[in-house]
PDB file of C-alpha atoms in Angstrom:
ATOM      1  CA  UNK X   1     -17.274  13.114  -0.559  1.00 40.00           C
ATOM      2  CA  UNK X   2     -17.757   9.429  -1.318  1.00 43.00           C
ATOM      3  CA  UNK X   3     -15.091   9.542  -4.033  1.00 44.00           C
ATOM      4  CA  UNK X   4     -12.653  11.222  -1.662  1.00 43.00           C
ATOM      5  CA  UNK X   5     -13.273   8.589   0.986  1.00 57.00           C
ATOM      6  CA  UNK X   6     -12.810   5.820  -1.568  1.00 64.00           C
ATOM      7  CA  UNK X   7      -9.516   7.295  -2.762  1.00 67.00           C
ATOM      8  CA  UNK X   8      -8.272   7.660   0.803  1.00 72.00           C
ATOM      9  CA  UNK X   9      -9.078   4.014   1.452  1.00 77.00           C
ATOM     10  CA  UNK X  10      -7.214   2.885  -1.673  1.00 77.00           C
ATOM     11  CA  UNK X  11      -4.201   5.042  -0.812  1.00 79.00           C
ATOM     12  CA  UNK X  12      -4.123   3.641   2.707  1.00 84.00           C
ATOM     13  CA  UNK X  13      -4.344   0.083   1.377  1.00 85.00           C
ATOM     14  CA  UNK X  14      -1.432   0.739  -1.026  1.00 83.00           C
ATOM     15  CA  UNK X  15       0.774   2.161   1.734  1.00 88.00           C
ATOM     16  CA  UNK X  16      -0.036  -0.799   3.948  1.00 91.00           C
ATOM     17  CA  UNK X  17       0.876  -3.170   1.113  1.00 89.00           C
ATOM     18  CA  UNK X  18       4.248  -1.486   0.540  1.00 87.00           C
ATOM     19  CA  UNK X  19       4.873  -1.502   4.291  1.00 92.00           C
ATOM     20  CA  UNK X  20       4.080  -5.213   4.430  1.00 91.00           C
ATOM     21  CA  UNK X  21       6.522  -5.980   1.619  1.00 88.00           C
ATOM     22  CA  UNK X  22       9.256  -3.925   3.314  1.00 92.00           C
ATOM     23  CA  UNK X  23       8.935  -5.752   6.621  1.00 93.00           C
ATOM     24  CA  UNK X  24       8.733  -9.119   4.905  1.00 88.00           C
ATOM     25  CA  UNK X  25      11.950  -8.327   3.006  1.00 90.00           C
ATOM     26  CA  UNK X  26      13.630  -7.356   6.288  1.00 93.00           C
ATOM     27  CA  UNK X  27      12.418 -10.644   7.775  1.00 90.00           C
ATOM     28  CA  UNK X  28      13.769 -12.572   4.783  1.00 89.00           C
ATOM     29  CA  UNK X  29      17.225 -11.030   5.021  1.00 92.00           C
ATOM     30  CA  UNK X  30      17.342 -11.735   8.764  1.00 93.00           C
ATOM     31  CA  UNK X  31      16.159 -15.298   8.153  1.00 91.00           C
ATOM     32  CA  UNK X  32      18.871 -15.834   5.543  1.00 92.00           C
ATOM     33  CA  UNK X  33      21.513 -14.778   8.061  1.00 91.00           C
ATOM     34  CA  UNK X  34      20.045 -16.938  10.823  1.00 93.00           C
ATOM     35  CA  UNK X  35      19.536 -20.014   8.634  1.00 91.00           C
ATOM     36  CA  UNK X  36      23.237 -19.975   7.812  1.00 88.00           C
ATOM     37  CA  UNK X  37      23.887 -20.310  11.544  1.00 89.00           C
ATOM     38  CA  UNK X  38      21.245 -22.753  12.821  1.00 90.00           C
ATOM     39  CA  UNK X  39      19.463 -24.161   9.757  1.00 90.00           C
ATOM     40  CA  UNK X  40      16.148 -23.543   8.002  1.00 91.00           C
ATOM     41  CA  UNK X  41      13.759 -25.434  10.303  1.00 93.00           C
ATOM     42  CA  UNK X  42      14.679 -23.633  13.565  1.00 92.00           C
ATOM     43  CA  UNK X  43      14.634 -20.348  11.646  1.00 93.00           C
ATOM     44  CA  UNK X  44      11.165 -21.076  10.335  1.00 92.00           C
ATOM     45  CA  UNK X  45      10.022 -22.063  13.826  1.00 93.00           C
ATOM     46  CA  UNK X  46      11.360 -18.774  15.215  1.00 90.00           C
ATOM     47  CA  UNK X  47       9.317 -16.851  12.655  1.00 86.00           C
ATOM     48  CA  UNK X  48       6.068 -18.502  13.721  1.00 87.00           C
ATOM     49  CA  UNK X  49       6.658 -19.007  17.440  1.00 87.00           C
ATOM     50  CA  UNK X  50       7.749 -15.394  17.836  1.00 82.00           C
ATOM     51  CA  UNK X  51       4.775 -14.040  15.935  1.00 79.00           C
ATOM     52  CA  UNK X  52       2.408 -16.179  17.997  1.00 85.00           C
ATOM     53  CA  UNK X  53       3.825 -14.819  21.265  1.00 84.00           C
ATOM     54  CA  UNK X  54       3.504 -11.225  20.044  1.00 78.00           C
ATOM     55  CA  UNK X  55      -0.066 -11.695  18.875  1.00 80.00           C
ATOM     56  CA  UNK X  56      -1.216 -13.592  21.966  1.00 85.00           C
ATOM     57  CA  UNK X  57       0.207 -10.829  24.166  1.00 81.00           C
ATOM     58  CA  UNK X  58      -1.733  -8.214  22.192  1.00 78.00           C
ATOM     59  CA  UNK X  59      -5.048 -10.111  22.288  1.00 83.00           C
ATOM     60  CA  UNK X  60      -4.746 -11.539  25.811  1.00 83.00           C
ATOM     61  CA  UNK X  61      -7.752  -9.561  27.063  1.00 84.00           C
ATOM     62  CA  UNK X  62      -9.910 -10.798  24.192  1.00 82.00           C
ATOM     63  CA  UNK X  63      -8.956 -14.438  24.530  1.00 80.00           C
ATOM     64  CA  UNK X  64     -10.611 -16.905  23.880  1.00 81.00           C
ATOM     65  CA  UNK X  65     -13.299 -14.844  22.104  1.00 81.00           C
ATOM     66  CA  UNK X  66     -10.806 -13.889  19.414  1.00 82.00           C
ATOM     67  CA  UNK X  67     -10.770 -17.523  18.286  1.00 84.00           C
ATOM     68  CA  UNK X  68     -14.359 -17.315  17.058  1.00 84.00           C
ATOM     69  CA  UNK X  69     -14.382 -17.500  13.283  1.00 84.00           C
ATOM     70  CA  UNK X  70     -16.957 -17.806  10.549  1.00 83.00           C
ATOM     71  CA  UNK X  71     -14.496 -19.601   8.308  1.00 82.00           C
ATOM     72  CA  UNK X  72     -12.622 -22.300  10.281  1.00 85.00           C
ATOM     73  CA  UNK X  73     -11.694 -24.308   7.190  1.00 89.00           C
ATOM     74  CA  UNK X  74     -10.512 -21.262   5.297  1.00 87.00           C
ATOM     75  CA  UNK X  75      -8.496 -20.124   8.309  1.00 87.00           C
ATOM     76  CA  UNK X  76      -6.794 -23.514   8.364  1.00 91.00           C
ATOM     77  CA  UNK X  77      -6.241 -23.428   4.606  1.00 91.00           C
ATOM     78  CA  UNK X  78      -4.770 -19.920   4.539  1.00 90.00           C
ATOM     79  CA  UNK X  79      -2.484 -20.733   7.464  1.00 91.00           C
ATOM     80  CA  UNK X  80      -1.179 -23.846   5.717  1.00 94.00           C
ATOM     81  CA  UNK X  81      -0.702 -21.939   2.456  1.00 94.00           C
ATOM     82  CA  UNK X  82       1.403 -19.320   4.215  1.00 90.00           C
ATOM     83  CA  UNK X  83       3.395 -21.943   6.105  1.00 93.00           C
ATOM     84  CA  UNK X  84       4.241 -23.737   2.861  1.00 95.00           C
ATOM     85  CA  UNK X  85       5.079 -20.458   1.135  1.00 93.00           C
ATOM     86  CA  UNK X  86       7.368 -19.315   3.940  1.00 89.00           C
ATOM     87  CA  UNK X  87       9.088 -22.702   4.244  1.00 93.00           C
ATOM     88  CA  UNK X  88       9.729 -22.893   0.494  1.00 93.00           C
ATOM     89  CA  UNK X  89      11.021 -19.347   0.337  1.00 91.00           C
ATOM     90  CA  UNK X  90      13.318 -19.775   3.356  1.00 91.00           C
ATOM     91  CA  UNK X  91      14.876 -22.836   1.715  1.00 92.00           C
ATOM     92  CA  UNK X  92      15.349 -20.801  -1.452  1.00 91.00           C
ATOM     93  CA  UNK X  93      16.969 -17.734   0.102  1.00 90.00           C
ATOM     94  CA  UNK X  94      19.238 -19.921   2.198  1.00 89.00           C
ATOM     95  CA  UNK X  95      20.831 -21.266  -0.986  1.00 87.00           C
ATOM     96  CA  UNK X  96      20.509 -18.552  -3.666  1.00 85.00           C
ATOM     97  CA  UNK X  97      20.697 -14.752  -3.698  1.00 83.00           C
ATOM     98  CA  UNK X  98      17.937 -12.593  -2.220  1.00 86.00           C
ATOM     99  CA  UNK X  99      17.414 -10.677  -5.470  1.00 81.00           C
ATOM    100  CA  UNK X 100      17.113 -13.857  -7.556  1.00 82.00           C
ATOM    101  CA  UNK X 101      14.700 -15.457  -5.085  1.00 85.00           C
ATOM    102  CA  UNK X 102      12.617 -12.282  -4.908  1.00 83.00           C
ATOM    103  CA  UNK X 103      12.452 -12.078  -8.702  1.00 80.00           C
ATOM    104  CA  UNK X 104      11.082 -15.619  -8.944  1.00 82.00           C
ATOM    105  CA  UNK X 105       8.745 -15.093  -5.996  1.00 84.00           C
ATOM    106  CA  UNK X 106       7.347 -11.990  -7.644  1.00 77.00           C
ATOM    107  CA  UNK X 107       5.379 -13.890 -10.230  1.00 79.00           C
ATOM    108  CA  UNK X 108       2.783 -14.124  -7.453  1.00 77.00           C
ATOM    109  CA  UNK X 109       1.065 -10.788  -8.292  1.00 71.00           C
ATOM    110  CA  UNK X 110       0.227 -12.174 -11.742  1.00 74.00           C
ATOM    111  CA  UNK X 111      -1.031 -15.390 -10.173  1.00 79.00           C
ATOM    112  CA  UNK X 112      -3.091 -13.390  -7.676  1.00 76.00           C
ATOM    113  CA  UNK X 113      -4.647 -11.343 -10.466  1.00 71.00           C
ATOM    114  CA  UNK X 114      -5.435 -14.538 -12.334  1.00 74.00           C
ATOM    115  CA  UNK X 115      -6.838 -16.224  -9.244  1.00 77.00           C
ATOM    116  CA  UNK X 116      -8.958 -13.219  -8.321  1.00 72.00           C
ATOM    117  CA  UNK X 117     -10.457 -13.296 -11.796  1.00 69.00           C
ATOM    118  CA  UNK X 118     -11.108 -17.032 -11.808  1.00 72.00           C
ATOM    119  CA  UNK X 119     -12.501 -17.340  -8.291  1.00 70.00           C
ATOM    120  CA  UNK X 120     -14.565 -14.165  -8.557  1.00 57.00           C
ATOM    121  CA  UNK X 121     -16.187 -15.438 -11.724  1.00 60.00           C
ATOM    122  CA  UNK X 122     -14.505 -13.109 -14.200  1.00 53.00           C
ATOM    123  CA  UNK X 123     -13.550 -14.298 -17.657  1.00 56.00           C
ATOM    124  CA  UNK X 124     -10.057 -15.500 -18.503  1.00 58.00           C
ATOM    125  CA  UNK X 125      -9.054 -13.096 -21.274  1.00 64.00           C
ATOM    126  CA  UNK X 126      -6.142 -13.263 -23.670  1.00 71.00           C
ATOM    127  CA  UNK X 127      -4.340 -10.472 -21.778  1.00 68.00           C
ATOM    128  CA  UNK X 128      -4.239 -12.524 -18.595  1.00 66.00           C
ATOM    129  CA  UNK X 129      -2.996 -15.558 -20.490  1.00 71.00           C
ATOM    130  CA  UNK X 130      -0.237 -13.518 -22.174  1.00 75.00           C
ATOM    131  CA  UNK X 131       0.679 -11.937 -18.826  1.00 72.00           C
ATOM    132  CA  UNK X 132       1.003 -15.345 -17.184  1.00 71.00           C
ATOM    133  CA  UNK X 133       3.131 -16.630 -20.067  1.00 76.00           C
ATOM    134  CA  UNK X 134       5.412 -13.587 -19.940  1.00 78.00           C
ATOM    135  CA  UNK X 135       5.820 -13.795 -16.169  1.00 73.00           C
ATOM    136  CA  UNK X 136       6.696 -17.485 -16.338  1.00 71.00           C
ATOM    137  CA  UNK X 137       9.191 -16.729 -19.118  1.00 79.00           C
ATOM    138  CA  UNK X 138      10.829 -14.163 -16.873  1.00 76.00           C
ATOM    139  CA  UNK X 139      10.972 -16.671 -14.031  1.00 73.00           C
ATOM    140  CA  UNK X 140      12.611 -19.246 -16.319  1.00 74.00           C
ATOM    141  CA  UNK X 141      15.228 -16.676 -17.354  1.00 77.00           C
ATOM    142  CA  UNK X 142      16.115 -16.175 -13.688  1.00 74.00           C
ATOM    143  CA  UNK X 143      16.047 -19.894 -12.889  1.00 68.00           C
ATOM    144  CA  UNK X 144      17.737 -20.913 -16.190  1.00 69.00           C
ATOM    145  CA  UNK X 145      17.053 -24.659 -16.002  1.00 64.00           C
ATOM    146  CA  UNK X 146      19.804 -26.583 -17.764  1.00 55.00           C
ATOM    147  CA  UNK X 147      22.256 -23.701 -17.462  1.00 55.00           C
ATOM    148  CA  UNK X 148      25.566 -23.736 -15.626  1.00 52.00           C
ATOM    149  CA  UNK X 149      24.246 -21.512 -12.822  1.00 52.00           C
ATOM    150  CA  UNK X 150      21.048 -23.497 -12.356  1.00 63.00           C
ATOM    151  CA  UNK X 151      20.379 -24.942  -8.921  1.00 76.00           C
ATOM    152  CA  UNK X 152      17.369 -26.914  -7.799  1.00 82.00           C
ATOM    153  CA  UNK X 153      16.954 -24.437  -4.952  1.00 86.00           C
ATOM    154  CA  UNK X 154      15.737 -21.844  -7.468  1.00 81.00           C
ATOM    155  CA  UNK X 155      12.537 -23.891  -7.794  1.00 86.00           C
ATOM    156  CA  UNK X 156      11.614 -23.299  -4.158  1.00 92.00           C
ATOM    157  CA  UNK X 157      10.740 -19.590  -4.606  1.00 89.00           C
ATOM    158  CA  UNK X 158       8.512 -20.645  -7.514  1.00 86.00           C
ATOM    159  CA  UNK X 159       6.623 -23.026  -5.224  1.00 92.00           C
ATOM    160  CA  UNK X 160       6.490 -20.256  -2.632  1.00 92.00           C
ATOM    161  CA  UNK X 161       4.881 -17.907  -5.166  1.00 89.00           C
ATOM    162  CA  UNK X 162       2.088 -20.387  -5.895  1.00 90.00           C
ATOM    163  CA  UNK X 163       1.381 -21.029  -2.213  1.00 93.00           C
ATOM    164  CA  UNK X 164       1.514 -17.345  -1.365  1.00 89.00           C
ATOM    165  CA  UNK X 165      -0.961 -16.515  -4.120  1.00 86.00           C
ATOM    166  CA  UNK X 166      -3.416 -19.025  -2.656  1.00 89.00           C
ATOM    167  CA  UNK X 167      -2.848 -17.505   0.787  1.00 89.00           C
ATOM    168  CA  UNK X 168      -3.460 -13.951  -0.448  1.00 82.00           C
ATOM    169  CA  UNK X 169      -6.712 -14.896  -2.149  1.00 84.00           C
ATOM    170  CA  UNK X 170      -8.087 -16.717   0.891  1.00 87.00           C
ATOM    171  CA  UNK X 171      -6.987 -13.837   3.121  1.00 82.00           C
ATOM    172  CA  UNK X 172      -8.851 -11.404   0.900  1.00 78.00           C
ATOM    173  CA  UNK X 173     -12.016 -13.505   1.121  1.00 79.00           C
ATOM    174  CA  UNK X 174     -11.805 -14.082   4.866  1.00 80.00           C
ATOM    175  CA  UNK X 175     -10.857 -10.465   5.576  1.00 71.00           C
ATOM    176  CA  UNK X 176     -14.211  -9.176   4.329  1.00 70.00           C
ATOM    177  CA  UNK X 177     -16.028 -10.191   7.501  1.00 74.00           C
ATOM    178  CA  UNK X 178     -13.350 -11.541   9.879  1.00 77.00           C
ATOM    179  CA  UNK X 179     -11.496  -9.791  12.695  1.00 78.00           C
ATOM    180  CA  UNK X 180      -7.896  -9.090  11.698  1.00 77.00           C
ATOM    181  CA  UNK X 181      -6.678 -10.416  15.043  1.00 80.00           C
ATOM    182  CA  UNK X 182      -8.539 -13.660  14.534  1.00 83.00           C
ATOM    183  CA  UNK X 183      -6.672 -14.182  11.275  1.00 82.00           C
ATOM    184  CA  UNK X 184      -3.336 -13.359  12.903  1.00 81.00           C
ATOM    185  CA  UNK X 185      -3.955 -15.719  15.828  1.00 85.00           C
ATOM    186  CA  UNK X 186      -4.860 -18.635  13.590  1.00 88.00           C
ATOM    187  CA  UNK X 187      -1.904 -18.045  11.273  1.00 86.00           C
ATOM    188  CA  UNK X 188       0.492 -18.053  14.211  1.00 85.00           C
ATOM    189  CA  UNK X 189      -1.029 -20.894  16.233  1.00 89.00           C
ATOM    190  CA  UNK X 190      -1.344 -23.344  13.362  1.00 91.00           C
ATOM    191  CA  UNK X 191       2.118 -22.659  11.984  1.00 90.00           C
ATOM    192  CA  UNK X 192       3.795 -22.654  15.398  1.00 91.00           C
ATOM    193  CA  UNK X 193       2.039 -25.852  16.455  1.00 92.00           C
ATOM    194  CA  UNK X 194       3.140 -27.798  13.399  1.00 94.00           C
ATOM    195  CA  UNK X 195       6.708 -26.458  13.474  1.00 94.00           C
ATOM    196  CA  UNK X 196       7.149 -27.057  17.208  1.00 93.00           C
ATOM    197  CA  UNK X 197       6.500 -30.762  16.695  1.00 93.00           C
ATOM    198  CA  UNK X 198       9.041 -30.798  13.873  1.00 93.00           C
ATOM    199  CA  UNK X 199      11.804 -28.782  15.549  1.00 93.00           C
ATOM    200  CA  UNK X 200      11.936 -30.594  18.915  1.00 92.00           C
ATOM    201  CA  UNK X 201      14.034 -33.552  17.650  1.00 90.00           C
ATOM    202  CA  UNK X 202      16.695 -31.261  16.132  1.00 87.00           C
ATOM    203  CA  UNK X 203      16.673 -28.419  18.685  1.00 87.00           C
ATOM    204  CA  UNK X 204      19.991 -26.960  19.880  1.00 87.00           C
ATOM    205  CA  UNK X 205      20.155 -24.037  22.306  1.00 89.00           C
ATOM    206  CA  UNK X 206      20.934 -20.896  20.246  1.00 87.00           C
ATOM    207  CA  UNK X 207      23.525 -18.271  21.170  1.00 91.00           C
ATOM    208  CA  UNK X 208      22.717 -14.725  22.261  1.00 92.00           C
ATOM    209  CA  UNK X 209      23.251 -13.423  18.728  1.00 92.00           C
ATOM    210  CA  UNK X 210      21.003 -16.111  17.290  1.00 92.00           C
ATOM    211  CA  UNK X 211      18.289 -15.345  19.852  1.00 92.00           C
ATOM    212  CA  UNK X 212      18.438 -11.675  18.829  1.00 93.00           C
ATOM    213  CA  UNK X 213      18.016 -12.627  15.168  1.00 93.00           C
ATOM    214  CA  UNK X 214      15.071 -14.845  16.108  1.00 91.00           C
ATOM    215  CA  UNK X 215      13.419 -11.915  17.876  1.00 90.00           C
ATOM    216  CA  UNK X 216      13.907  -9.688  14.823  1.00 92.00           C
ATOM    217  CA  UNK X 217      12.389 -12.313  12.519  1.00 90.00           C
ATOM    218  CA  UNK X 218       9.339 -12.567  14.758  1.00 84.00           C
ATOM    219  CA  UNK X 219       8.950  -8.797  14.984  1.00 87.00           C
ATOM    220  CA  UNK X 220       9.342  -8.132  11.254  1.00 90.00           C
ATOM    221  CA  UNK X 221       7.079 -11.033  10.346  1.00 81.00           C
ATOM    222  CA  UNK X 222       4.316  -9.940  12.720  1.00 80.00           C
ATOM    223  CA  UNK X 223       4.308  -6.331  11.520  1.00 88.00           C
ATOM    224  CA  UNK X 224       4.381  -7.425   7.887  1.00 86.00           C
ATOM    225  CA  UNK X 225       1.540  -9.869   8.413  1.00 77.00           C
ATOM    226  CA  UNK X 226      -0.576  -7.235  10.145  1.00 82.00           C
ATOM    227  CA  UNK X 227       0.013  -4.715   7.345  1.00 88.00           C
ATOM    228  CA  UNK X 228      -0.819  -7.298   4.680  1.00 83.00           C
ATOM    229  CA  UNK X 229      -4.099  -8.365   6.266  1.00 79.00           C
ATOM    230  CA  UNK X 230      -5.102  -4.729   6.701  1.00 84.00           C
ATOM    231  CA  UNK X 231      -4.224  -3.967   3.086  1.00 86.00           C
ATOM    232  CA  UNK X 232      -6.161  -6.920   1.679  1.00 78.00           C
ATOM    233  CA  UNK X 233      -9.133  -6.072   3.881  1.00 79.00           C
ATOM    234  CA  UNK X 234      -9.286  -2.492   2.576  1.00 81.00           C
ATOM    235  CA  UNK X 235      -8.269  -2.924  -1.064  1.00 78.00           C
ATOM    236  CA  UNK X 236      -8.891  -5.365  -3.891  1.00 75.00           C
ATOM    237  CA  UNK X 237      -6.299  -8.075  -4.400  1.00 65.00           C
ATOM    238  CA  UNK X 238      -5.917  -7.203  -8.078  1.00 64.00           C
ATOM    239  CA  UNK X 239      -5.441  -3.515  -7.308  1.00 71.00           C
ATOM    240  CA  UNK X 240      -2.737  -4.162  -4.699  1.00 78.00           C
ATOM    241  CA  UNK X 241      -0.878  -6.884  -6.592  1.00 68.00           C
ATOM    242  CA  UNK X 242       1.573  -4.666  -8.591  1.00 71.00           C
ATOM    243  CA  UNK X 243       2.900  -2.998  -5.448  1.00 78.00           C
ATOM    244  CA  UNK X 244       4.401  -6.305  -4.362  1.00 75.00           C
ATOM    245  CA  UNK X 245       7.117  -5.579  -6.949  1.00 76.00           C
ATOM    246  CA  UNK X 246       8.678  -3.156  -4.476  1.00 79.00           C
ATOM    247  CA  UNK X 247      10.033  -6.350  -2.941  1.00 80.00           C
ATOM    248  CA  UNK X 248      12.507  -6.579  -5.831  1.00 78.00           C
ATOM    249  CA  UNK X 249      13.991  -3.247  -4.791  1.00 80.00           C
ATOM    250  CA  UNK X 250      14.078  -4.126  -1.103  1.00 85.00           C
ATOM    251  CA  UNK X 251      15.588  -7.581  -1.720  1.00 85.00           C
ATOM    252  CA  UNK X 252      18.311  -6.184  -3.977  1.00 82.00           C
ATOM    253  CA  UNK X 253      19.148  -3.559  -1.354  1.00 85.00           C
ATOM    254  CA  UNK X 254      19.398  -6.066   1.515  1.00 88.00           C
ATOM    255  CA  UNK X 255      21.399  -8.461  -0.659  1.00 87.00           C
ATOM    256  CA  UNK X 256      23.949  -5.799  -1.553  1.00 85.00           C
ATOM    257  CA  UNK X 257      24.250  -4.299   1.928  1.00 85.00           C
ATOM    258  CA  UNK X 258      24.193  -7.436   4.072  1.00 86.00           C
ATOM    259  CA  UNK X 259      25.474 -10.255   1.845  1.00 86.00           C
ATOM    260  CA  UNK X 260      27.412  -8.541  -0.942  1.00 85.00           C
ATOM    261  CA  UNK X 261      25.175 -10.240  -3.518  1.00 78.00           C
ATOM    262  CA  UNK X 262      25.194  -8.703  -6.996  1.00 77.00           C
ATOM    263  CA  UNK X 263      22.410  -9.959  -9.310  1.00 73.00           C
ATOM    264  CA  UNK X 264      23.640 -10.750 -12.819  1.00 73.00           C
ATOM    265  CA  UNK X 265      22.205  -9.452 -16.070  1.00 76.00           C
ATOM    266  CA  UNK X 266      19.940 -12.455 -16.631  1.00 74.00           C
ATOM    267  CA  UNK X 267      18.402 -12.075 -13.187  1.00 74.00           C
ATOM    268  CA  UNK X 268      17.744  -8.391 -13.777  1.00 78.00           C
ATOM    269  CA  UNK X 269      16.256  -9.114 -17.209  1.00 82.00           C
ATOM    270  CA  UNK X 270      13.982 -11.825 -15.828  1.00 77.00           C
ATOM    271  CA  UNK X 271      12.906  -9.592 -12.953  1.00 76.00           C
ATOM    272  CA  UNK X 272      12.075  -6.773 -15.373  1.00 80.00           C
ATOM    273  CA  UNK X 273       9.972  -9.107 -17.555  1.00 81.00           C
ATOM    274  CA  UNK X 274       8.077 -10.392 -14.513  1.00 76.00           C
ATOM    275  CA  UNK X 275       7.412  -6.872 -13.232  1.00 76.00           C
ATOM    276  CA  UNK X 276       6.313  -5.590 -16.646  1.00 79.00           C
ATOM    277  CA  UNK X 277       4.035  -8.583 -17.226  1.00 75.00           C
ATOM    278  CA  UNK X 278       2.333  -8.155 -13.887  1.00 68.00           C
ATOM    279  CA  UNK X 279       1.959  -4.410 -14.259  1.00 72.00           C
ATOM    280  CA  UNK X 280       0.521  -4.811 -17.766  1.00 72.00           C
ATOM    281  CA  UNK X 281      -2.087  -7.336 -16.656  1.00 65.00           C
ATOM    282  CA  UNK X 282      -3.023  -5.175 -13.681  1.00 63.00           C
ATOM    283  CA  UNK X 283      -3.332  -2.013 -15.773  1.00 67.00           C
ATOM    284  CA  UNK X 284      -5.392  -3.576 -18.539  1.00 63.00           C
ATOM    285  CA  UNK X 285      -7.735  -5.357 -16.174  1.00 56.00           C
ATOM    286  CA  UNK X 286      -8.080  -2.451 -13.726  1.00 57.00           C
ATOM    287  CA  UNK X 287      -8.293   0.519 -16.086  1.00 59.00           C
ATOM    288  CA  UNK X 288      -8.784  -0.955 -19.556  1.00 54.00           C
ATOM    289  CA  UNK X 289     -11.861  -2.881 -18.445  1.00 50.00           C
ATOM    290  CA  UNK X 290     -13.522   0.327 -17.239  1.00 50.00           C
ATOM    291  CA  UNK X 291     -13.372   2.007 -20.625  1.00 48.00           C
ATOM    292  CA  UNK X 292     -16.631   1.831 -22.611  1.00 44.00           C
TER     293      UNK X 292
END
């Protein structure tokens, strides 16, 4: 009975993780379309301001008790990590293809696996080192520094991957004994507060279409964030990490359907190397370590 319950919990965590990645990819594609109309900063503000309004409406009856936290510094840190990750990624997708940006961003599962090992006191084995090296090689193939197709904007998804990995690890730690709504409120309030101060000087009243896109960004981002926190609260970060690679599929789909973006052979090769490296590290550390 215990084993069945444990398996059900893992399966639920995996489905929540895939759901989170789907909604985040939908948010990214909407943000790419909106950023082309009004710029990155207002788009980023819409993502956070909208999520904050949704969350505050849902927790209105529990306010201000929902603000009580055992980890105020970690809540601030994880919120800043996510803000930096989202800002970097939005800059990236506004200037390069969704599939290419997603491929670079998807080195984060390897970084999460590495971080979970380091911060949980596990040893840094040769497999993890090789996995990190392979994933970075794949990212370099996609970015292709020095090549004719290279653009500095390809570096932004790489920065986003590092920040997101730090966010995921702190979320996993905080989620062990923190209310999910507390985490959502802090993520929204901190991000929205900082971005509101930044967007005021450049604000221009958006059109009806742009307001609709803003609402979609907020909705997709909120649902994705909720699914992610739930997933990381119910499953181990290392176990869930490989399922983030579904984002490659979702990003390629949205890029083809909405923006007519066709990833080239190098991008596909780099994405495959990144996915294989992450899956290998996850498999060896999750299943190989259990073998006597």
